[in-house]
CSV table of C-alpha atoms (C1' of nucleotides) in Angstrom, one decimal:
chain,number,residue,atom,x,y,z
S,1,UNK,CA,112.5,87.9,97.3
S,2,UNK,CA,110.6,87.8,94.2
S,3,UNK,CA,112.5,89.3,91.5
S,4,UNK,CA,110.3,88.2,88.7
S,5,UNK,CA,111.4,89.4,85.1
S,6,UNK,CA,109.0,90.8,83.1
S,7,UNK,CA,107.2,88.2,80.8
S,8,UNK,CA,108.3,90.9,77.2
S,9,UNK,CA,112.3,90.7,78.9
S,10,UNK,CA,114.0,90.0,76.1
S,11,UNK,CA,117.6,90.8,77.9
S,12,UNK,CA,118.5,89.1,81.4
S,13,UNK,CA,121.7,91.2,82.0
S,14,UNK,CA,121.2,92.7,85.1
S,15,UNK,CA,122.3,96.3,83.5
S,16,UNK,CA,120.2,96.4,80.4
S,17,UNK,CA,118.6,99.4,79.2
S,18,UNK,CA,115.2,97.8,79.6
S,19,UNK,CA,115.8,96.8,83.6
S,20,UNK,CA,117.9,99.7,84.5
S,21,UNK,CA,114.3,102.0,83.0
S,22,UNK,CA,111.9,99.5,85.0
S,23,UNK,CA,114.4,100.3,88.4
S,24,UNK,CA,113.3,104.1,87.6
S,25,UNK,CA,109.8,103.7,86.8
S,26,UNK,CA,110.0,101.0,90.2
S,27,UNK,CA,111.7,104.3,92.2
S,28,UNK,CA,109.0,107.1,90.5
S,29,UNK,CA,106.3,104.4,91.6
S,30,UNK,CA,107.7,103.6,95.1
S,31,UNK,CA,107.4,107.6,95.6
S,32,UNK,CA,104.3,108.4,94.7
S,33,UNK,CA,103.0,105.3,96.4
S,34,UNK,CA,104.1,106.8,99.1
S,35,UNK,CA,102.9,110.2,98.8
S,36,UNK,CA,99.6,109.8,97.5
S,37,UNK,CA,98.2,106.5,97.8
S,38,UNK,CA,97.2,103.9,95.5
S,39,UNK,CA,94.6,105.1,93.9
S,40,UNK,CA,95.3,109.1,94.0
S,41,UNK,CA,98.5,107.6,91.9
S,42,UNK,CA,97.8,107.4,88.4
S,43,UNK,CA,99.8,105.3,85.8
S,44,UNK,CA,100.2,108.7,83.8
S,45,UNK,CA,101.6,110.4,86.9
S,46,UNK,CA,104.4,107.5,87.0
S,47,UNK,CA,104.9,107.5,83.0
S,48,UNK,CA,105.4,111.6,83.6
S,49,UNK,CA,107.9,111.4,86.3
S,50,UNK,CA,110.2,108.6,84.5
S,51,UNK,CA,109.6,110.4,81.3
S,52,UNK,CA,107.7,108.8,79.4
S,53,UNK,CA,104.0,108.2,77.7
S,54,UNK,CA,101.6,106.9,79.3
S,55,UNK,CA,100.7,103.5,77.8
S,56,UNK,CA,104.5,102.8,77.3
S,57,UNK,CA,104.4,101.5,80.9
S,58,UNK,CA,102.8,98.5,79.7
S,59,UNK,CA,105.7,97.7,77.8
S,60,UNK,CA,107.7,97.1,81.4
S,61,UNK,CA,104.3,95.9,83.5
S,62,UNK,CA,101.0,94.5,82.4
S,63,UNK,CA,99.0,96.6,84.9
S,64,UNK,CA,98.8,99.2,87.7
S,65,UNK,CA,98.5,96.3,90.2
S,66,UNK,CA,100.9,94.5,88.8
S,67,UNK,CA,103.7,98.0,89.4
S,68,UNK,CA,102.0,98.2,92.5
S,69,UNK,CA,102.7,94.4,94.1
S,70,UNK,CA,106.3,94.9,92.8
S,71,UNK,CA,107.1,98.2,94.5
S,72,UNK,CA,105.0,96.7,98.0
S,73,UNK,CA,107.2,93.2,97.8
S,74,UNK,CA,110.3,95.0,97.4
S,75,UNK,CA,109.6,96.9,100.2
S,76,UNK,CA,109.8,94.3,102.6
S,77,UNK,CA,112.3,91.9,100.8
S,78,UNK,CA,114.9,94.9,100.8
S,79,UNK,CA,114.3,95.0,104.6
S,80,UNK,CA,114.2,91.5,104.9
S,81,UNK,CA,117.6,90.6,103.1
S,82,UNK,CA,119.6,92.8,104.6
S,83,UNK,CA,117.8,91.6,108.0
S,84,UNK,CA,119.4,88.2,107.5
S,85,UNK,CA,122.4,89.3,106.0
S,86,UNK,CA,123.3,91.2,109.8
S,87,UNK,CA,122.2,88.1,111.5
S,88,UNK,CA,124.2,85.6,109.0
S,89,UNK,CA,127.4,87.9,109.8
S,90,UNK,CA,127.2,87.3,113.7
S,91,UNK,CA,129.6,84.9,115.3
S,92,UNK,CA,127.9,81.2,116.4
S,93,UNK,CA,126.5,81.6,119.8
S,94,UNK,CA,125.9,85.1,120.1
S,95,UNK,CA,123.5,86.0,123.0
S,96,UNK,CA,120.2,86.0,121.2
S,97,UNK,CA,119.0,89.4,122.8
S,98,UNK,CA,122.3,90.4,120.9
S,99,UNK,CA,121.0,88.8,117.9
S,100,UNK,CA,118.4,90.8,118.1
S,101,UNK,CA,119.7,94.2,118.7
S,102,UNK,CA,121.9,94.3,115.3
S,103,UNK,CA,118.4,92.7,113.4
S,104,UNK,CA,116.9,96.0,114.7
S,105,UNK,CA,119.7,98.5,113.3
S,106,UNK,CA,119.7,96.6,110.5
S,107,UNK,CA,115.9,97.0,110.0
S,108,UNK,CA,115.9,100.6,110.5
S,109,UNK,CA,118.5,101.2,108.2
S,110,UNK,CA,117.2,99.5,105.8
S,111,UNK,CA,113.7,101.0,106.3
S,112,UNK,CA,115.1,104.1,105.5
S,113,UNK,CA,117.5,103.7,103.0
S,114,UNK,CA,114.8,102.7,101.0
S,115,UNK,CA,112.2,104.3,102.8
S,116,UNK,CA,109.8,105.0,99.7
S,117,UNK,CA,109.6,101.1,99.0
S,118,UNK,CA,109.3,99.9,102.7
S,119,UNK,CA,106.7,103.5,102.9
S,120,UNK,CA,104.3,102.2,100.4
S,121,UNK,CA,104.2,99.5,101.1
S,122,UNK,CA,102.5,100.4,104.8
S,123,UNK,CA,100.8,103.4,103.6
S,124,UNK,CA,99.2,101.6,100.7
S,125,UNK,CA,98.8,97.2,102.2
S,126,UNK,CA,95.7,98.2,102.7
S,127,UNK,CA,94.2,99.7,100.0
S,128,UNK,CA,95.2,97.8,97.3
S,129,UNK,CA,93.5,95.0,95.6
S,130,UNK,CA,92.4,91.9,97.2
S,131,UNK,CA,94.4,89.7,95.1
S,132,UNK,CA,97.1,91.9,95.5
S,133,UNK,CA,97.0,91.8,99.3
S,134,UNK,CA,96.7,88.3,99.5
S,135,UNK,CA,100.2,87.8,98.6
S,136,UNK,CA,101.8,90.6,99.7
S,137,UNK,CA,100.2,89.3,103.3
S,138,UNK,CA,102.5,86.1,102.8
S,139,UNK,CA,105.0,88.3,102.2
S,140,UNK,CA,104.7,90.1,105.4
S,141,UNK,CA,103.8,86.9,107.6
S,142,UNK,CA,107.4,85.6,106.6
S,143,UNK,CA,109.2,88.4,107.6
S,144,UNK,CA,107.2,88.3,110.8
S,145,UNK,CA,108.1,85.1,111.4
S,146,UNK,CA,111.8,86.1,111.4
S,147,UNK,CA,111.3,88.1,114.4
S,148,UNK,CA,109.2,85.5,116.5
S,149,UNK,CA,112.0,83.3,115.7
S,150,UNK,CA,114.7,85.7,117.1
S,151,UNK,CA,112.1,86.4,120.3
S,152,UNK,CA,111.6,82.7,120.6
S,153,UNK,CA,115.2,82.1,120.8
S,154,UNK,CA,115.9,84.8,123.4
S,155,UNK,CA,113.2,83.5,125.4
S,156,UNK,CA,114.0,79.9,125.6
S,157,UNK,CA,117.5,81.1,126.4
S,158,UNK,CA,115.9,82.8,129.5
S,159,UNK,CA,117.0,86.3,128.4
S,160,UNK,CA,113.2,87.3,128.4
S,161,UNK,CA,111.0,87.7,131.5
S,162,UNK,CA,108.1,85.1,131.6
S,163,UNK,CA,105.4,87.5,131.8
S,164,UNK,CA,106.4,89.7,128.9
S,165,UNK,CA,104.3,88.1,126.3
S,166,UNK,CA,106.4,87.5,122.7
S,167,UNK,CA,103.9,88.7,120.3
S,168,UNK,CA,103.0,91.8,122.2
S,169,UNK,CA,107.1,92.1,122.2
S,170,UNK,CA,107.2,91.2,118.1
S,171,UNK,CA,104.5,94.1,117.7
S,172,UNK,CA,105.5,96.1,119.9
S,173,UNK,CA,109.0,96.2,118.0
S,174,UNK,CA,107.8,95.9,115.0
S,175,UNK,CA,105.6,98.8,115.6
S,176,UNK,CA,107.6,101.3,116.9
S,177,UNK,CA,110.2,101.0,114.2
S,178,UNK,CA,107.8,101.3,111.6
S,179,UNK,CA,106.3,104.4,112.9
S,180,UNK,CA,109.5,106.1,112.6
S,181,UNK,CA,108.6,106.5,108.4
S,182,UNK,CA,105.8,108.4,109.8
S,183,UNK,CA,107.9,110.8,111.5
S,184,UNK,CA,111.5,110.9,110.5
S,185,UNK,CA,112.7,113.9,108.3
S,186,UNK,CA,115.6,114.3,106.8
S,187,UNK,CA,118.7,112.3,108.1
S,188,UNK,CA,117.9,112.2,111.8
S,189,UNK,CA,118.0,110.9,114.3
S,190,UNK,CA,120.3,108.2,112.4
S,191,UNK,CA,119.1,104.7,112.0
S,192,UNK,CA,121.7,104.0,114.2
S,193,UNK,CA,121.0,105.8,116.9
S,194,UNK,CA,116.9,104.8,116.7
S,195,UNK,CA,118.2,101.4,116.9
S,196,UNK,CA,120.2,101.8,120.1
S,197,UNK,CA,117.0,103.7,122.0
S,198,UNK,CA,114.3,101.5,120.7
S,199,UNK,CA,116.5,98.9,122.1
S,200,UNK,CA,117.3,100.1,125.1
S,201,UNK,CA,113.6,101.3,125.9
S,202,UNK,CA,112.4,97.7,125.0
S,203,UNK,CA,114.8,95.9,126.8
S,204,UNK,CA,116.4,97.7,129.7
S,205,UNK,CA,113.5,99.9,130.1
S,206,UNK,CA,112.8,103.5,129.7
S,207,UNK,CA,112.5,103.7,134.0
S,208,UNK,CA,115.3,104.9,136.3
S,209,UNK,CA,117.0,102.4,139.0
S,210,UNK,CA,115.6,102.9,142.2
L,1,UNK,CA,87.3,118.7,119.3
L,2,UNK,CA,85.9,120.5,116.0
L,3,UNK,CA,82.5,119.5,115.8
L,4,UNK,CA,81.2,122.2,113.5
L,5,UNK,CA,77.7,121.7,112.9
L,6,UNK,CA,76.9,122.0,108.8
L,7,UNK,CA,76.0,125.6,108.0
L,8,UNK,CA,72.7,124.4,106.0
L,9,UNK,CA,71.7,122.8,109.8
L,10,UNK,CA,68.3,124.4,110.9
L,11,UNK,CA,68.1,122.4,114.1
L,12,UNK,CA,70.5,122.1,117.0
L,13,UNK,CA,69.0,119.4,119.2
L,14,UNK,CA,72.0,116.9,119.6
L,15,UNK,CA,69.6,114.0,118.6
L,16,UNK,CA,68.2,115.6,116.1
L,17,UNK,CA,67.3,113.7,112.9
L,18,UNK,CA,69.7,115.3,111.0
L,19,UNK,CA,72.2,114.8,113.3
L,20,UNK,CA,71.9,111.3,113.6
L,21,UNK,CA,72.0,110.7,109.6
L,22,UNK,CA,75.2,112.7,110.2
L,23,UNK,CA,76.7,110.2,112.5
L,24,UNK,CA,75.4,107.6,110.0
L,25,UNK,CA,76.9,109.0,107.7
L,26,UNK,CA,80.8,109.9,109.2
L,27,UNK,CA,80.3,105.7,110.3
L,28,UNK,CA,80.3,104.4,107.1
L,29,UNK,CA,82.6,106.9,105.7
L,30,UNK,CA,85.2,106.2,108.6
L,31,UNK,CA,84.8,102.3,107.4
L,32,UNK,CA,84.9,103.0,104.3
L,33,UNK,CA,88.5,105.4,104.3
L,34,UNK,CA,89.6,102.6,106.5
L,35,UNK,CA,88.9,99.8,104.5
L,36,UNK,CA,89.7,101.1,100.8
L,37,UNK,CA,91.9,104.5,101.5
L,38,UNK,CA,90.6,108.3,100.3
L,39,UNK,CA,90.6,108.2,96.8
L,40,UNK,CA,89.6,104.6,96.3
L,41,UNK,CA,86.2,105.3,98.6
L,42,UNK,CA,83.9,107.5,96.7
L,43,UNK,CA,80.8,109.7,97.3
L,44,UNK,CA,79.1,107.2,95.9
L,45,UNK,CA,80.5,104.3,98.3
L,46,UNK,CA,79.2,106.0,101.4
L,47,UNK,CA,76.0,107.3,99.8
L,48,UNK,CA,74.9,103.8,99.6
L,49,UNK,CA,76.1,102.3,102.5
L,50,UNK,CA,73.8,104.8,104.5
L,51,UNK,CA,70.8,104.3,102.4
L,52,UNK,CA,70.8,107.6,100.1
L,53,UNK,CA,71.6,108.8,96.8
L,54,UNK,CA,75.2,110.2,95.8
L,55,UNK,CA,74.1,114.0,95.5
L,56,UNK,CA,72.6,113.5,98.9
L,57,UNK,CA,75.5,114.0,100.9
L,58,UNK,CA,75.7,117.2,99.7
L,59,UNK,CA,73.2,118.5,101.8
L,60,UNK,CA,74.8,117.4,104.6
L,61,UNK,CA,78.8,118.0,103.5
L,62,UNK,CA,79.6,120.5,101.3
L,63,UNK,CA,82.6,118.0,99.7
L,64,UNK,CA,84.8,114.6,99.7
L,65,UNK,CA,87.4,117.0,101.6
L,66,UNK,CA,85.4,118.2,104.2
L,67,UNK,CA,84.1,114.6,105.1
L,68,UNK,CA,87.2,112.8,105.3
L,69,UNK,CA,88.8,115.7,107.5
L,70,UNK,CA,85.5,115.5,109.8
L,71,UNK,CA,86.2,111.8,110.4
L,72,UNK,CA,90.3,112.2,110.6
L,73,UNK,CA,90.1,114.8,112.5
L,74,UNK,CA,87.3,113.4,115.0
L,75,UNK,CA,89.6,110.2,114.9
L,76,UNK,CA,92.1,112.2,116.9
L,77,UNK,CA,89.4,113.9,119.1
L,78,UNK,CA,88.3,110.9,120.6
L,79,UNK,CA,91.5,109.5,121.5
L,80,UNK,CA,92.4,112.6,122.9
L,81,UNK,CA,90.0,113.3,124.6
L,82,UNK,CA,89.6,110.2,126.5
L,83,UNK,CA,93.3,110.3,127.5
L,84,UNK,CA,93.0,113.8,129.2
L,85,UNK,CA,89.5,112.6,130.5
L,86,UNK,CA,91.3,109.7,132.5
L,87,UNK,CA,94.6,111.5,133.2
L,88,UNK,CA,91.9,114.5,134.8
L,89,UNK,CA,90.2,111.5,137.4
L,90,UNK,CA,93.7,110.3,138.9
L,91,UNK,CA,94.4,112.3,142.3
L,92,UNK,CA,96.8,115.2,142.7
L,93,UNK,CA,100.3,114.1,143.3
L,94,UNK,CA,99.8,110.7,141.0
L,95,UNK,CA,103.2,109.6,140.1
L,96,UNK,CA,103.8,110.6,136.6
L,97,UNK,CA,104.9,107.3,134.8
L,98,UNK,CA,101.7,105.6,137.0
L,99,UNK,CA,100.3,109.0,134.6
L,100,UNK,CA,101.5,107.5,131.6
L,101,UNK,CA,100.3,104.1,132.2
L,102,UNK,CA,96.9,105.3,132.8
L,103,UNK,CA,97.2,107.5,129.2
L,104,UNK,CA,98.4,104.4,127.7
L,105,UNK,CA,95.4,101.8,128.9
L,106,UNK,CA,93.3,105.4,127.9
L,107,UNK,CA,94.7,105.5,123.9
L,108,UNK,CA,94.3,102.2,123.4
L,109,UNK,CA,91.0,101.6,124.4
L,110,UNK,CA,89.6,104.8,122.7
L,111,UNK,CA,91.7,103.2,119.3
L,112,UNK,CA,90.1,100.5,118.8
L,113,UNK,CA,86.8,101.5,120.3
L,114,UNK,CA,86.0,104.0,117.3
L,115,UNK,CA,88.9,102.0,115.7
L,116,UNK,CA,87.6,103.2,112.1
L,117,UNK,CA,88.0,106.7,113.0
L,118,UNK,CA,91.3,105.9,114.1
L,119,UNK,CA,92.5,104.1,111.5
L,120,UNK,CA,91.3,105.9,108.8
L,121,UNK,CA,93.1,108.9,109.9
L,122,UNK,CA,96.5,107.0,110.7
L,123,UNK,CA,96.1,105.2,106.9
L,124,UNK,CA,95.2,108.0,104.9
L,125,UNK,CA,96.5,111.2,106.2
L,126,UNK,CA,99.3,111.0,104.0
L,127,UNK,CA,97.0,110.7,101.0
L,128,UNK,CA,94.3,113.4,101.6
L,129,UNK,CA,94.8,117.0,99.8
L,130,UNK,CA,97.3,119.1,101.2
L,131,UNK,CA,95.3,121.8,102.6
L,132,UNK,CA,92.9,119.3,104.6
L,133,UNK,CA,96.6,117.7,105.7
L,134,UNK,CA,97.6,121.0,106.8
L,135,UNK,CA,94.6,121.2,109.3
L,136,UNK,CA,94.8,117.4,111.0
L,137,UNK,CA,98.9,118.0,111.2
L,138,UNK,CA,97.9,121.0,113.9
L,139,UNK,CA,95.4,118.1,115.7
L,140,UNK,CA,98.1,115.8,115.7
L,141,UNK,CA,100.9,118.3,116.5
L,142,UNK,CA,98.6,118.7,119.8
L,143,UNK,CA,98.0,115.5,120.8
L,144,UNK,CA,101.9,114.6,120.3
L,145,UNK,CA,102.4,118.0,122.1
L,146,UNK,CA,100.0,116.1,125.3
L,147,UNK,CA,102.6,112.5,125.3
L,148,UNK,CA,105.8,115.3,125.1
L,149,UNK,CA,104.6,117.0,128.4
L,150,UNK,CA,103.9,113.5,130.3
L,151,UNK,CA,107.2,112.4,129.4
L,152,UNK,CA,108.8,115.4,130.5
L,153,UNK,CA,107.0,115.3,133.4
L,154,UNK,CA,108.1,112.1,134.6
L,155,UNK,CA,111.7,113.1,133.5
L,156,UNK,CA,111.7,116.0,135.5
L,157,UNK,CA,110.5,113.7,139.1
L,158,UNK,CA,113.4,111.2,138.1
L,159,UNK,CA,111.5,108.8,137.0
L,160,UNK,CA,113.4,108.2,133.8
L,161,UNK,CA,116.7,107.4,132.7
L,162,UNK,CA,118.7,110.2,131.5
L,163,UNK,CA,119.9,107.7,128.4
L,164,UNK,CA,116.7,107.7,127.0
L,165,UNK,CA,115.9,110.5,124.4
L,166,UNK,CA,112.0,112.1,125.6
L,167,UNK,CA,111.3,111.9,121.4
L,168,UNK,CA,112.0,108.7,120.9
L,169,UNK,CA,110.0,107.5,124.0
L,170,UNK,CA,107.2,109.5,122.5
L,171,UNK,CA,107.6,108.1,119.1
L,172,UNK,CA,108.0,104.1,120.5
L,173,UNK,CA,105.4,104.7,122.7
L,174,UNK,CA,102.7,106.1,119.9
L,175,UNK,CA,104.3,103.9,117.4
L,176,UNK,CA,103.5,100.6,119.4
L,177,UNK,CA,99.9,101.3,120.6
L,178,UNK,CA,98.9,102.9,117.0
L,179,UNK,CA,100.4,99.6,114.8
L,180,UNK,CA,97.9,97.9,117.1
L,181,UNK,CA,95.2,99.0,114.4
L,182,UNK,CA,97.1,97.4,111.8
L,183,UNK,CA,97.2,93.7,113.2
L,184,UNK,CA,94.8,93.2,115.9
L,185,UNK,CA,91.2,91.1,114.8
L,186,UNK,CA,88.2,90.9,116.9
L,187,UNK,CA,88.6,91.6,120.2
L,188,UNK,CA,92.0,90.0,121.5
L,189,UNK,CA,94.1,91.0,123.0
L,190,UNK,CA,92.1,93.2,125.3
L,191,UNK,CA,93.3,97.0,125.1
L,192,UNK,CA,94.1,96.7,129.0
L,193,UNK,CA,96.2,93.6,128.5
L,194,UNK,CA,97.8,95.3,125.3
L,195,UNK,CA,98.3,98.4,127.6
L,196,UNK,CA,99.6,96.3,130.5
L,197,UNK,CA,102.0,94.8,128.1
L,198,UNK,CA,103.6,98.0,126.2
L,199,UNK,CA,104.0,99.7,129.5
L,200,UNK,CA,106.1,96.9,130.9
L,201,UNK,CA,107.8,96.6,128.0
L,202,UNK,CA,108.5,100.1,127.2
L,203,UNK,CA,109.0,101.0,131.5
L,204,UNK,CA,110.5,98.1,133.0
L,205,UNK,CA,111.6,96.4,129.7
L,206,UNK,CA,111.8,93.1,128.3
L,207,UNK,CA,115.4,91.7,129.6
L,208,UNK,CA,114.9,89.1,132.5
L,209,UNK,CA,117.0,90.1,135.5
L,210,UNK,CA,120.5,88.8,135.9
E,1,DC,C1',66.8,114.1,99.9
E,2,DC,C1',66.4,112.6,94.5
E,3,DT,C1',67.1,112.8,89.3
E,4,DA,C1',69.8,113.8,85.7
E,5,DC,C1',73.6,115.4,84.2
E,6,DC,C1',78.5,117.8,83.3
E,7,DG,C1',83.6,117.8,82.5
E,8,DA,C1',87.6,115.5,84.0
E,9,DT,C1',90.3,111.6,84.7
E,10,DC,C1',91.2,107.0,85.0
E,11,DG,C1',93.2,102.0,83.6
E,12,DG,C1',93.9,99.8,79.7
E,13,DT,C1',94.3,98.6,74.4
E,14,DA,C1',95.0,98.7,69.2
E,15,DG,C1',98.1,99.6,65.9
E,16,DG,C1',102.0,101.2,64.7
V,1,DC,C1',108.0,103.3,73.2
V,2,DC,C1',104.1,106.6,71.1
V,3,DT,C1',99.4,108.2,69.3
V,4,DA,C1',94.8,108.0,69.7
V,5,DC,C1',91.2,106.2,71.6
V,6,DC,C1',87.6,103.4,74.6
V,7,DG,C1',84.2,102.6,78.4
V,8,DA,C1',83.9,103.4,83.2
V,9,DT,C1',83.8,106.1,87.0
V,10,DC,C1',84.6,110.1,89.6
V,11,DG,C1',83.4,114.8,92.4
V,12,DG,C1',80.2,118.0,92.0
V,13,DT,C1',75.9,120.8,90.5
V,14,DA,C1',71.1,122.4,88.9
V,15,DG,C1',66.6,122.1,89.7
V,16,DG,C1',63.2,120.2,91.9
DNA sequence: CCTACCGATCGGTAGG
DNA sequence: CCTACCGATCGGTAGG
């Protein structure tokens, strides 16, 4: 969602030397992020691993926190975009439960596609910054929002029971999806196939008829 | 489960004064790893937040590791052993998925009752040295190993649809109840309605009939 | 449980 | 993008 340049660009093509080095120090970043936290991450540990000096990262970020909010908002954005994208690509009138279904396949794929991104950014909200957090929490209420949208929709459409309350649903979701980047190694179970038993645990139910 | 008592430790007495700085100090320690992650919390941080001097602690932990994995691993411990506690009080013959619903109501209220133990294990495990995250895997490994054998259980009475995969029943199940610790404030919902909830959910599922 | 201290490492900057 | 460096802070220890 928020793409911002760096102030020093002095190129905007999208394949310049200078961006295509800030995507690797962004991917470097996003992994260590992930696998040692904000603060056991130093700026030399992500100059080392892109290959570089340490105060040369400067030259592509003005600060840690700075790296930091850009690898966290990325990690929902990626999930959010491609989020929409499913949903924009569904026929008018779909049954909303439906509608909801594909925006779960296409959150777990995208979750771990780019697992380090979407990683750090749940491993490390909250320990970073206040400022920092501040904005990334905007960042993460709209992309909530998306998903009480789709609940609220399959609710008024009566495809919901009454008693099932929708935040507990968005959470519960929400929750159990993201827990899989907590557990998940290697290539499976496929998104795919998370996506079809969270959904049909959630929905149908795990219980047998009768 | 492994509450060593310090070697320097001359008394035993469960009250003792000692003791009770101890529990001060894992407190404000658990907050602390919580609140700002492992290596963003210092000695110093917890020190004075229980009213001593940074070299202090020493004489009660002998390092940074060995605190942290006391309050990790304790956050598992009493989670744990309140589920077993309340699955022990239901009568012989209890129908297994009635079981799980009672573990369930049990997990969540232990979470967010010593919700900084909790949490700061769930938010910094990933971050802490490898050879402490060696240890708490084994605590968690066994408290996974507790969910796997209820689930099984109520698969083998019938009680479950054979679609549903016993892992990722597990997995949404833990994954629901422990994202909890990430948006919850104060004290609502209650952990009983948030249990009643995620069981229906996850059991009898969220589609309305028809 | 405190004082005083050590070596190591950190984020960040100046100047090139 | 690099070299060389700064002040601050860290985990940990000696000696009391």
């Amino acid at each position: 969602m928020d793409m911002k340049n760096n102030e020093k660009s002095k190129s905007s093509g999208k394949g310049s030397i200078q961006e295509r080095t800030r995507r690797t120090i962004l991917d470097h970043a996003a992994r260590l992020f992930r696998e040692r936290g904000y603060a056991s991450t130093s700026l030399r540990d992500i100059a080392t691993a892109t290959g570089m000096k340490a105060g040369s990262l400067y030259y592509h970020f003005a600060s840690k926190e700075e790296l930091a909010e850009e690898v966290m908002s990325q990690g929902i954005a990626l999930v959010e975009d491609r989020v929409r994208a499913a949903i924009a690509a569904l026929p008018e009138g779909t049954d909303p439960v439906e509608v909801i279904r594909h925006a779960m396949t296409a959150h777990l794929k995208a979750l771990h596609d780019r697992g380090d991104y979407a990683s750090a950014n749940i491993r490390c909200y909250a320990h970073v910054p206040p400022d920092v957090k501040d904005r990334l929490r905007k960042v993460r209420a709209t992309y909530e929002d998306l998903w009480a949208g789709l609940i609220a929709a399959a609710r008024a459409a009566g495809r919901i029971r009454a008693e099932v309350d929708p935040p507990a649903l968005r959470y519960a979701l929400i929750g159990m999806m993201n827990w899989t980047l907590e557990w998940r190694r290697g290539a499976s179970p496929s998104a795919e196939d998370l996506a079809a038993q969270f959904y049909a645990i959630a929905f149908a139910g795990a219980l047998a008829d009768g």
